[in-house]
Amino acid sequence: MDIKDKGFNSKLVHGGGFHDPLGSAVTPIYQTSTFSFQNADHGAQCFSGESDGFIYTRLGNPTIIDLEKTIAALENGYGGIATSSGMAAVNTVYLGVLSAGAHVIGHNAIYGPSRAIMETLYPKFKVESTFVDATDLKQVADAIKPNTKLIFLESPANPTIGITDIPAVCEIAHKNGILVCVDNTFCSPYLQQPLELGADIVLHSMTKFINGHADVVAGIIVTKTQEHYKMLRSVMVNMGCNMDPHQAFLTRRGLKTLALRIDRAQQNSIVIAEYLEKHPKVEWVMYPGLKSHPQYELGKRQMKGPGAMISFGLKGGFKAGKTMMNNVKLALLAVSLGGIETLIQHPASMTHSKLTAEAKLKAGITDGLVRLSVGIEEVADIIEDLGQAMAKVE
Ligand code: LCS
């Protein structure tokens, strides 16, 4: 059976192609740091690549490889490289693709640390960056310099939910010999496949929708080509930001229900976004499933569905947001996203607090912006909770 010919849900369940010699229905946890060789020749062959036997877990492990193969199949990529966290995936791409003298263009509203490290840590290695509103293609084209090596996108972006035209940015980039990496965390491969849209590299914080149960921190990179796969795997292995087998097992288990979970959270999100849009205390709502979203048509073209992330602004700004967050009862006041439980947070003081006031303003991260990660609870209960919390806002 070639899993490549099968549908998305079949890939979710069987994608890694692992067959346990003892018949275990699920891929077991190979909780080992090292693997013994059959003899000296076998050991030498494992190191030379003549045998694909396992050597050492930082280099590869059956539980982790099953997860990597599954995600690579879901993203239609050459191969997957699992990492200890989403930020480890971001750093692996930055370190692998960039060298001293390089320039990076990033979307201005991405996960705070993905931008903050580029602006504060990477200048140490003589890497420079420009952050623009990538939903405006002209700003991307105008930012290109002779030394631009990478365009780093997130779409929909964290936390503004702005949508970037991925095929159009890839066309601009490739004409100029620039690689495009898309952080696909907000969509997961179920809703968007950036490699199919033209990107060279896709990455995820698997802490979010892919695992989906708020009990793992993990990341992954998938590349389109073998060349990028080999290069980035070598960076990951030598940086030592590999995944642990137990982490891989939990993530692989959570992944099996990705489509079911997203379908359900998305159904809830559509109802909640419409409710918020009509609410008198809400100033604006950004959700790709609402016709009022400025890139509604683009979202429909490049995403299979609008997802489960909603941003909205309360009338009354920061004070109103704080009151609401202090009064939610069902939704958890917590960062992270993409789990089965509804989470609510305030990016300006939490996930994006490290950005300067000017950077936040330019990226559209206003003081009153509230980010909602919609879970799979009963939608009536979520709405009741949001409603009673907003009723406390003066
Ligand atoms: N990329 C995106 C889009 C993210 O939202 C996050 C984490 C990361 C990368 C980093 O992944 P991690 O290392 O945490 O697995 N986002 C978070 C958030 O919005 N709230 O808390 C964490």
Short mmCIF file of C-alpha atoms and ligand atoms in Angstrom, two decimals:
data_model
loop_
_atom_site.label_atom_id
_atom_site.label_comp_id
_atom_site.label_asym_id
_atom_site.label_seq_id
_atom_site.Cartn_x
_atom_site.Cartn_y
_atom_site.Cartn_z
CA MET A 1 0.00 0.00 0.00
CA ASP A 2 1.36 3.43 -0.92
CA ILE A 3 0.08 5.93 1.65
CA LYS A 4 0.85 8.79 -0.79
CA ASP A 5 -2.27 7.82 -2.78
CA LYS A 6 -4.55 7.84 0.29
CA GLY A 7 -6.66 10.63 1.77
CA PHE A 8 -5.70 13.01 4.57
CA ASN A 9 -7.39 11.08 7.41
CA SER A 10 -5.79 7.82 6.25
CA LYS A 11 -2.39 9.53 6.31
CA LEU A 12 -3.11 10.81 9.84
CA VAL A 13 -3.69 7.27 11.04
CA HIS A 14 -1.19 5.26 8.97
CA GLY A 15 1.15 7.93 7.53
CA GLY A 16 4.45 6.84 9.10
CA GLY A 17 4.25 3.35 7.61
CA PHE A 18 5.78 1.81 10.74
CA HIS A 19 5.26 -1.94 11.17
CA ASP A 20 6.19 -3.31 14.55
CA PRO A 21 7.87 -6.74 14.36
CA LEU A 22 5.77 -7.88 17.38
CA GLY A 23 2.53 -6.56 15.87
CA SER A 24 1.94 -3.57 18.18
CA ALA A 25 -0.99 -1.58 16.75
CA VAL A 26 0.68 1.71 17.66
CA THR A 27 4.29 2.73 17.22
CA PRO A 28 5.96 1.87 20.55
CA ILE A 29 8.09 4.29 22.56
CA TYR A 30 11.71 3.34 21.89
CA GLN A 31 12.88 4.96 25.11
CA THR A 32 16.57 4.45 24.53
CA SER A 33 19.48 6.79 24.08
CA THR A 34 21.54 4.38 21.98
CA PHE A 35 21.16 1.28 19.77
CA SER A 36 23.42 -1.76 19.78
CA PHE A 37 24.99 -2.94 16.51
CA GLN A 38 24.91 -6.59 15.38
CA ASN A 39 28.70 -6.54 14.97
CA ALA A 40 31.54 -4.17 14.08
CA ASP A 41 30.76 -4.24 10.35
CA HIS A 42 27.11 -3.40 10.99
CA GLY A 43 28.18 -0.47 13.19
CA ALA A 44 30.47 0.80 10.44
CA GLN A 45 27.67 0.43 7.86
CA CYS A 46 25.24 2.40 10.04
CA PHE A 47 27.75 5.24 10.21
CA SER A 48 28.61 5.16 6.48
CA GLY A 49 24.93 5.09 5.51
CA GLU A 50 25.13 1.66 3.80
CA SER A 51 22.68 0.42 6.45
CA ASP A 52 19.72 2.45 7.69
CA GLY A 53 20.05 0.96 11.19
CA PHE A 54 19.72 3.24 14.20
CA ILE A 55 22.78 4.62 16.01
CA TYR A 56 21.85 7.14 18.70
CA THR A 57 18.54 8.87 19.50
CA ARG A 58 19.77 12.42 18.82
CA LEU A 59 20.46 11.24 15.26
CA GLY A 60 17.25 9.26 14.82
CA ASN A 61 14.83 6.97 16.67
CA PRO A 62 11.97 4.78 15.34
CA THR A 63 9.26 6.55 17.39
CA ILE A 64 10.44 9.97 16.23
CA ILE A 65 10.91 8.90 12.60
CA ASP A 66 7.33 7.59 12.46
CA LEU A 67 6.11 11.07 13.43
CA GLU A 68 8.50 12.81 10.99
CA LYS A 69 7.37 10.59 8.10
CA THR A 70 3.70 11.17 8.90
CA ILE A 71 3.99 14.97 8.95
CA ALA A 72 6.15 14.95 5.80
CA ALA A 73 3.39 12.93 4.07
CA LEU A 74 0.72 15.38 5.28
CA GLU A 75 2.69 18.39 4.01
CA ASN A 76 3.68 16.61 0.76
CA GLY A 77 7.33 17.29 1.52
CA TYR A 78 10.58 15.39 1.07
CA GLY A 79 11.20 14.77 4.78
CA GLY A 80 10.46 15.91 8.30
CA ILE A 81 12.87 16.95 11.06
CA ALA A 82 11.32 16.83 14.54
CA THR A 83 12.65 19.24 17.15
CA SER A 84 12.35 19.73 20.89
CA SER A 85 10.06 22.77 20.45
CA GLY A 86 8.64 25.11 17.83
CA MET A 87 11.36 27.64 18.66
CA ALA A 88 14.01 24.94 18.09
CA ALA A 89 12.52 24.49 14.60
CA VAL A 90 12.66 28.26 13.98
CA ASN A 91 16.29 28.46 15.15
CA THR A 92 17.29 25.40 13.10
CA VAL A 93 15.96 27.08 9.95
CA TYR A 94 17.60 30.44 10.79
CA LEU A 95 20.97 28.82 11.57
CA GLY A 96 20.84 26.47 8.59
CA VAL A 97 19.80 28.94 5.91
CA LEU A 98 21.61 32.10 7.05
CA SER A 99 25.26 33.06 7.34
CA ALA A 100 27.08 36.28 8.27
CA GLY A 101 26.09 39.09 5.94
CA ALA A 102 22.64 37.65 5.16
CA HIS A 103 19.39 39.63 5.29
CA VAL A 104 15.96 38.26 6.26
CA ILE A 105 12.53 39.64 5.51
CA GLY A 106 9.86 38.66 8.01
CA HIS A 107 6.17 39.36 8.40
CA ASN A 108 5.77 41.94 11.16
CA ALA A 109 3.08 40.04 13.08
CA ILE A 110 4.56 36.62 13.77
CA TYR A 111 5.00 34.78 17.05
CA GLY A 112 6.89 37.28 19.26
CA PRO A 113 10.12 35.32 19.90
CA SER A 114 10.51 34.29 16.20
CA ARG A 115 10.86 38.00 15.49
CA ALA A 116 12.59 39.07 18.73
CA ILE A 117 15.53 36.63 18.30
CA MET A 118 16.03 37.81 14.73
CA GLU A 119 16.24 41.41 15.96
CA THR A 120 18.25 40.87 19.15
CA LEU A 121 20.26 37.62 18.89
CA TYR A 122 21.08 37.18 15.20
CA PRO A 123 22.72 40.61 14.70
CA LYS A 124 25.49 39.05 16.84
CA PHE A 125 26.20 36.82 13.83
CA LYS A 126 25.91 39.77 11.40
CA VAL A 127 22.48 38.74 10.16
CA GLU A 128 20.17 41.69 9.52
CA SER A 129 16.40 41.74 9.13
CA THR A 130 13.48 43.85 7.97
CA PHE A 131 9.97 43.21 9.22
CA VAL A 132 7.17 44.37 6.93
CA ASP A 133 3.45 43.86 6.55
CA ALA A 134 3.71 40.87 4.20
CA THR A 135 -0.02 41.00 3.49
CA ASP A 136 1.04 43.98 1.30
CA LEU A 137 3.14 42.44 -1.50
CA LYS A 138 4.71 45.77 -2.40
CA GLN A 139 6.26 46.04 1.06
CA VAL A 140 7.82 42.59 0.58
CA ALA A 141 9.21 43.42 -2.88
CA ASP A 142 10.54 46.81 -1.70
CA ALA A 143 12.36 45.22 1.26
CA ILE A 144 14.45 42.89 -0.93
CA LYS A 145 18.18 43.59 -0.85
CA PRO A 146 21.02 41.90 -2.80
CA ASN A 147 21.86 39.89 0.36
CA THR A 148 18.28 38.77 1.17
CA LYS A 149 18.38 34.99 1.69
CA LEU A 150 15.11 34.19 3.46
CA ILE A 151 11.52 35.37 3.66
CA PHE A 152 9.85 34.14 6.86
CA LEU A 153 6.06 34.12 6.93
CA GLU A 154 3.26 33.13 9.22
CA SER A 155 -0.22 32.97 7.72
CA PRO A 156 -2.61 33.50 9.36
CA ALA A 157 -0.30 35.56 11.52
CA ASN A 158 0.05 35.47 15.28
CA PRO A 159 -1.92 37.28 16.69
CA THR A 160 -3.48 39.55 14.07
CA ILE A 161 -4.89 36.73 11.86
CA GLY A 162 -3.77 38.66 8.76
CA ILE A 163 -3.40 36.41 5.70
CA THR A 164 -0.37 36.59 3.39
CA ASP A 165 -0.62 35.56 -0.26
CA ILE A 166 1.88 32.68 -0.04
CA PRO A 167 2.08 31.86 -3.81
CA ALA A 168 2.59 35.55 -4.67
CA VAL A 169 5.37 36.01 -2.08
CA CYS A 170 7.04 32.79 -3.30
CA GLU A 171 7.00 34.08 -6.86
CA ILE A 172 8.67 37.35 -5.82
CA ALA A 173 11.19 35.47 -3.66
CA HIS A 174 12.14 32.83 -6.21
CA LYS A 175 12.69 35.41 -8.95
CA ASN A 176 15.31 36.85 -6.62
CA GLY A 177 16.86 33.54 -5.54
CA ILE A 178 15.38 33.83 -2.01
CA LEU A 179 14.02 30.92 0.05
CA VAL A 180 10.58 31.08 1.66
CA CYS A 181 9.82 29.46 5.02
CA VAL A 182 6.23 29.41 6.30
CA ASP A 183 5.34 28.83 9.95
CA ASN A 184 2.13 26.82 9.45
CA THR A 185 1.29 26.44 13.15
CA PHE A 186 -2.08 28.25 13.01
CA CYS A 187 -3.42 26.04 10.20
CA SER A 188 -1.68 22.67 10.54
CA PRO A 189 -1.32 20.68 7.30
CA TYR A 190 -5.04 19.93 7.45
CA LEU A 191 -6.00 23.48 6.50
CA GLN A 192 -2.99 24.68 4.52
CA GLN A 193 -0.03 23.09 2.77
CA PRO A 194 2.57 25.81 2.15
CA LEU A 195 4.93 23.56 0.13
CA GLU A 196 2.08 23.02 -2.34
CA LEU A 197 1.65 26.82 -2.46
CA GLY A 198 5.31 27.29 -3.45
CA ALA A 199 7.22 27.56 -0.16
CA ASP A 200 10.58 25.80 0.26
CA ILE A 201 10.37 25.04 3.97
CA VAL A 202 7.43 24.71 6.35
CA LEU A 203 7.61 24.50 10.11
CA HIS A 204 5.26 23.99 13.03
CA SER A 205 5.08 24.38 16.72
CA MET A 206 3.54 20.92 17.22
CA THR A 207 2.74 22.10 20.75
CA LYS A 208 -0.41 23.48 19.13
CA PHE A 209 -2.95 21.85 16.75
CA ILE A 210 -0.76 18.89 15.71
CA ASN A 211 -0.52 17.48 19.22
CA GLY A 212 -3.69 19.25 20.27
CA HIS A 213 -3.91 18.23 23.91
CA ALA A 214 -1.79 20.85 25.71
CA ASP A 215 0.55 18.21 27.14
CA VAL A 216 3.60 18.41 24.85
CA VAL A 217 6.05 21.08 23.64
CA ALA A 218 7.44 20.09 20.23
CA GLY A 219 8.34 21.32 16.75
CA ILE A 220 8.96 20.08 13.23
CA ILE A 221 10.42 21.26 9.92
CA VAL A 222 9.42 19.80 6.54
CA THR A 223 11.42 20.60 3.42
CA LYS A 224 10.54 20.34 -0.23
CA THR A 225 13.98 19.12 -1.32
CA GLN A 226 16.41 16.45 -0.19
CA GLU A 227 19.20 19.05 -0.16
CA HIS A 228 17.45 21.25 2.42
CA TYR A 229 16.39 18.20 4.41
CA LYS A 230 19.98 16.95 4.76
CA MET A 231 21.34 20.38 5.59
CA LEU A 232 18.69 21.17 8.24
CA ARG A 233 18.82 17.68 9.77
CA SER A 234 22.54 18.09 10.26
CA VAL A 235 21.97 21.48 11.99
CA MET A 236 19.29 19.99 14.28
CA VAL A 237 21.42 16.95 15.18
CA ASN A 238 24.50 19.06 15.94
CA MET A 239 22.59 21.73 17.86
CA GLY A 240 21.09 18.89 19.88
CA CYS A 241 17.53 20.19 19.74
CA ASN A 242 16.13 16.74 18.96
CA MET A 243 12.80 15.45 20.14
CA ASP A 244 12.48 12.86 22.88
CA PRO A 245 10.82 9.48 22.07
CA HIS A 246 8.10 9.94 24.68
CA GLN A 247 7.31 13.42 23.32
CA ALA A 248 7.10 11.87 19.82
CA PHE A 249 4.72 9.14 21.02
CA LEU A 250 2.30 11.63 22.60
CA THR A 251 2.43 13.91 19.56
CA ARG A 252 1.86 10.98 17.18
CA ARG A 253 -1.16 9.92 19.25
CA GLY A 254 -2.63 13.43 19.32
CA LEU A 255 -2.06 13.83 15.58
CA LYS A 256 -4.40 10.97 14.67
CA THR A 257 -7.48 13.07 15.48
CA LEU A 258 -6.21 16.34 13.96
CA ALA A 259 -8.93 16.62 11.31
CA LEU A 260 -11.73 15.64 13.72
CA ARG A 261 -10.53 18.16 16.30
CA ILE A 262 -10.10 21.00 13.81
CA ASP A 263 -13.47 20.34 12.14
CA ARG A 264 -15.17 20.60 15.49
CA ALA A 265 -13.21 23.65 16.77
CA GLN A 266 -13.75 25.36 13.43
CA GLN A 267 -17.54 24.82 13.58
CA ASN A 268 -17.48 26.41 17.04
CA SER A 269 -15.26 29.26 15.80
CA ILE A 270 -17.63 30.26 13.00
CA VAL A 271 -20.52 30.59 15.47
CA ILE A 272 -18.36 32.44 18.03
CA ALA A 273 -16.91 34.87 15.46
CA GLU A 274 -20.41 35.78 14.26
CA TYR A 275 -21.52 36.23 17.87
CA LEU A 276 -18.56 38.50 18.67
CA GLU A 277 -19.06 40.54 15.50
CA LYS A 278 -22.61 41.44 16.63
CA HIS A 279 -21.68 42.07 20.26
CA PRO A 280 -22.04 45.75 21.30
CA LYS A 281 -18.83 45.70 23.38
CA VAL A 282 -16.69 44.37 20.52
CA GLU A 283 -15.05 46.89 18.19
CA TRP A 284 -13.71 44.52 15.54
CA VAL A 285 -13.20 40.79 14.88
CA MET A 286 -10.52 39.16 12.71
CA TYR A 287 -11.44 35.65 11.61
CA PRO A 288 -10.83 34.25 8.10
CA GLY A 289 -14.37 32.82 8.04
CA LEU A 290 -15.98 36.27 8.30
CA LYS A 291 -16.69 38.21 5.11
CA SER A 292 -15.38 41.30 6.96
CA HIS A 293 -11.85 39.79 7.04
CA PRO A 294 -9.79 41.94 4.63
CA GLN A 295 -8.29 38.85 2.95
CA TYR A 296 -11.45 36.71 3.06
CA GLU A 297 -11.20 35.65 -0.62
CA LEU A 298 -7.45 34.94 -0.39
CA GLY A 299 -8.07 32.84 2.71
CA LYS A 300 -10.65 30.77 0.84
CA ARG A 301 -8.15 30.22 -2.00
CA GLN A 302 -5.18 29.05 0.04
CA MET A 303 -6.78 27.54 3.15
CA LYS A 304 -9.15 24.59 3.31
CA GLY A 305 -11.05 26.24 6.16
CA PRO A 306 -10.89 29.34 8.40
CA GLY A 307 -9.45 27.52 11.42
CA ALA A 308 -9.98 28.03 15.13
CA MET A 309 -8.06 31.21 15.93
CA ILE A 310 -9.95 34.47 16.43
CA SER A 311 -8.63 37.90 17.38
CA PHE A 312 -10.92 40.69 18.49
CA GLY A 313 -10.75 44.16 19.98
CA LEU A 314 -12.92 45.15 22.89
CA LYS A 315 -14.21 48.69 23.10
CA GLY A 316 -12.37 50.12 26.08
CA GLY A 317 -8.93 48.78 25.13
CA PHE A 318 -6.57 47.31 27.67
CA LYS A 319 -8.80 47.84 30.74
CA ALA A 320 -11.74 46.15 29.05
CA GLY A 321 -9.54 43.27 27.91
CA LYS A 322 -8.16 42.79 31.40
CA THR A 323 -11.65 42.80 32.94
CA MET A 324 -12.83 40.22 30.44
CA MET A 325 -9.84 37.97 31.03
CA ASN A 326 -10.23 38.17 34.79
CA ASN A 327 -13.83 37.01 34.49
CA VAL A 328 -13.78 34.07 32.05
CA LYS A 329 -14.63 30.82 33.79
CA LEU A 330 -14.72 28.07 31.15
CA ALA A 331 -12.03 29.45 28.84
CA LEU A 332 -8.56 29.21 30.36
CA LEU A 333 -6.59 32.43 30.68
CA ALA A 334 -3.45 30.99 29.15
CA VAL A 335 -0.99 31.38 26.30
CA SER A 336 -0.46 28.63 23.71
CA LEU A 337 -3.21 27.60 21.31
CA GLY A 338 -4.58 24.79 19.20
CA GLY A 339 -5.64 22.49 22.03
CA ILE A 340 -9.04 20.95 22.69
CA GLU A 341 -9.70 23.51 25.43
CA THR A 342 -10.62 27.14 24.71
CA LEU A 343 -7.77 29.50 25.64
CA ILE A 344 -7.88 33.28 25.87
CA GLN A 345 -4.90 35.63 26.16
CA HIS A 346 -3.73 39.22 25.78
CA PRO A 347 -0.78 39.38 23.31
CA ALA A 348 0.33 42.96 24.13
CA SER A 349 1.17 41.98 27.72
CA MET A 350 1.90 38.28 27.15
CA THR A 351 3.15 36.54 23.94
CA HIS A 352 4.23 39.77 22.18
CA SER A 353 5.33 41.80 25.21
CA LYS A 354 9.01 41.73 24.14
CA LEU A 355 8.28 43.79 21.01
CA THR A 356 8.77 47.55 21.29
CA ALA A 357 5.64 49.73 21.50
CA GLU A 358 6.38 50.97 17.98
CA ALA A 359 6.81 47.43 16.57
CA LYS A 360 3.55 46.35 18.21
CA LEU A 361 1.71 49.31 16.75
CA LYS A 362 3.12 48.75 13.25
CA ALA A 363 2.20 45.06 13.44
CA GLY A 364 -1.37 45.90 14.50
CA ILE A 365 -0.99 44.42 17.99
CA THR A 366 -3.10 46.94 19.84
CA ASP A 367 -3.51 47.07 23.62
CA GLY A 368 -7.10 45.89 23.38
CA LEU A 369 -6.40 42.88 21.13
CA VAL A 370 -7.66 39.65 22.65
CA ARG A 371 -6.69 36.30 21.12
CA LEU A 372 -9.01 33.34 21.37
CA SER A 373 -8.02 29.76 20.57
CA VAL A 374 -11.34 28.01 20.24
CA GLY A 375 -11.65 24.51 21.68
CA ILE A 376 -14.05 21.62 21.17
CA GLU A 377 -16.36 22.29 24.13
CA GLU A 378 -20.09 22.89 23.54
CA VAL A 379 -20.31 26.15 21.61
CA ALA A 380 -23.25 27.37 23.73
CA ASP A 381 -21.09 27.03 26.85
CA ILE A 382 -18.19 28.98 25.30
CA ILE A 383 -20.55 31.76 24.19
CA GLU A 384 -22.21 31.90 27.59
CA ASP A 385 -18.78 32.22 29.21
CA LEU A 386 -17.56 34.97 26.85
CA GLY A 387 -20.89 36.78 27.26
CA GLN A 388 -20.87 36.78 31.07
CA ALA A 389 -17.22 37.96 31.08
CA MET A 390 -17.97 40.79 28.64
CA ALA A 391 -20.99 41.79 30.72
CA LYS A 392 -18.50 42.76 33.47
CA VAL A 393 -16.75 45.19 31.10
CA GLU A 394 -17.85 48.77 31.83
N1 LCS B 1 5.31 29.55 15.96
C1 LCS B 1 4.08 29.95 16.34
C2 LCS B 1 3.13 30.45 15.30
C3 LCS B 1 3.73 29.91 17.67
O1 LCS B 1 2.50 30.33 18.02
C4 LCS B 1 4.67 29.44 18.63
C5 LCS B 1 4.34 29.40 20.08
C6 LCS B 1 5.93 29.03 18.20
C7 LCS B 1 6.22 29.09 16.86
C8 LCS B 1 6.96 28.49 19.15
O2 LCS B 1 6.61 27.21 19.50
P1 LCS B 1 7.04 26.47 20.89
O3 LCS B 1 8.51 26.58 20.99
O4 LCS B 1 6.33 27.18 21.99
O5 LCS B 1 6.57 25.06 20.67
N2 LCS B 1 3.23 30.15 20.41
C9 LCS B 1 2.80 30.43 21.58
C10 LCS B 1 1.72 31.29 21.81
O6 LCS B 1 1.09 31.90 20.93
N3 LCS B 1 1.47 31.35 23.09
O7 LCS B 1 2.38 30.62 23.80
C11 LCS B 1 3.28 29.97 22.89
#
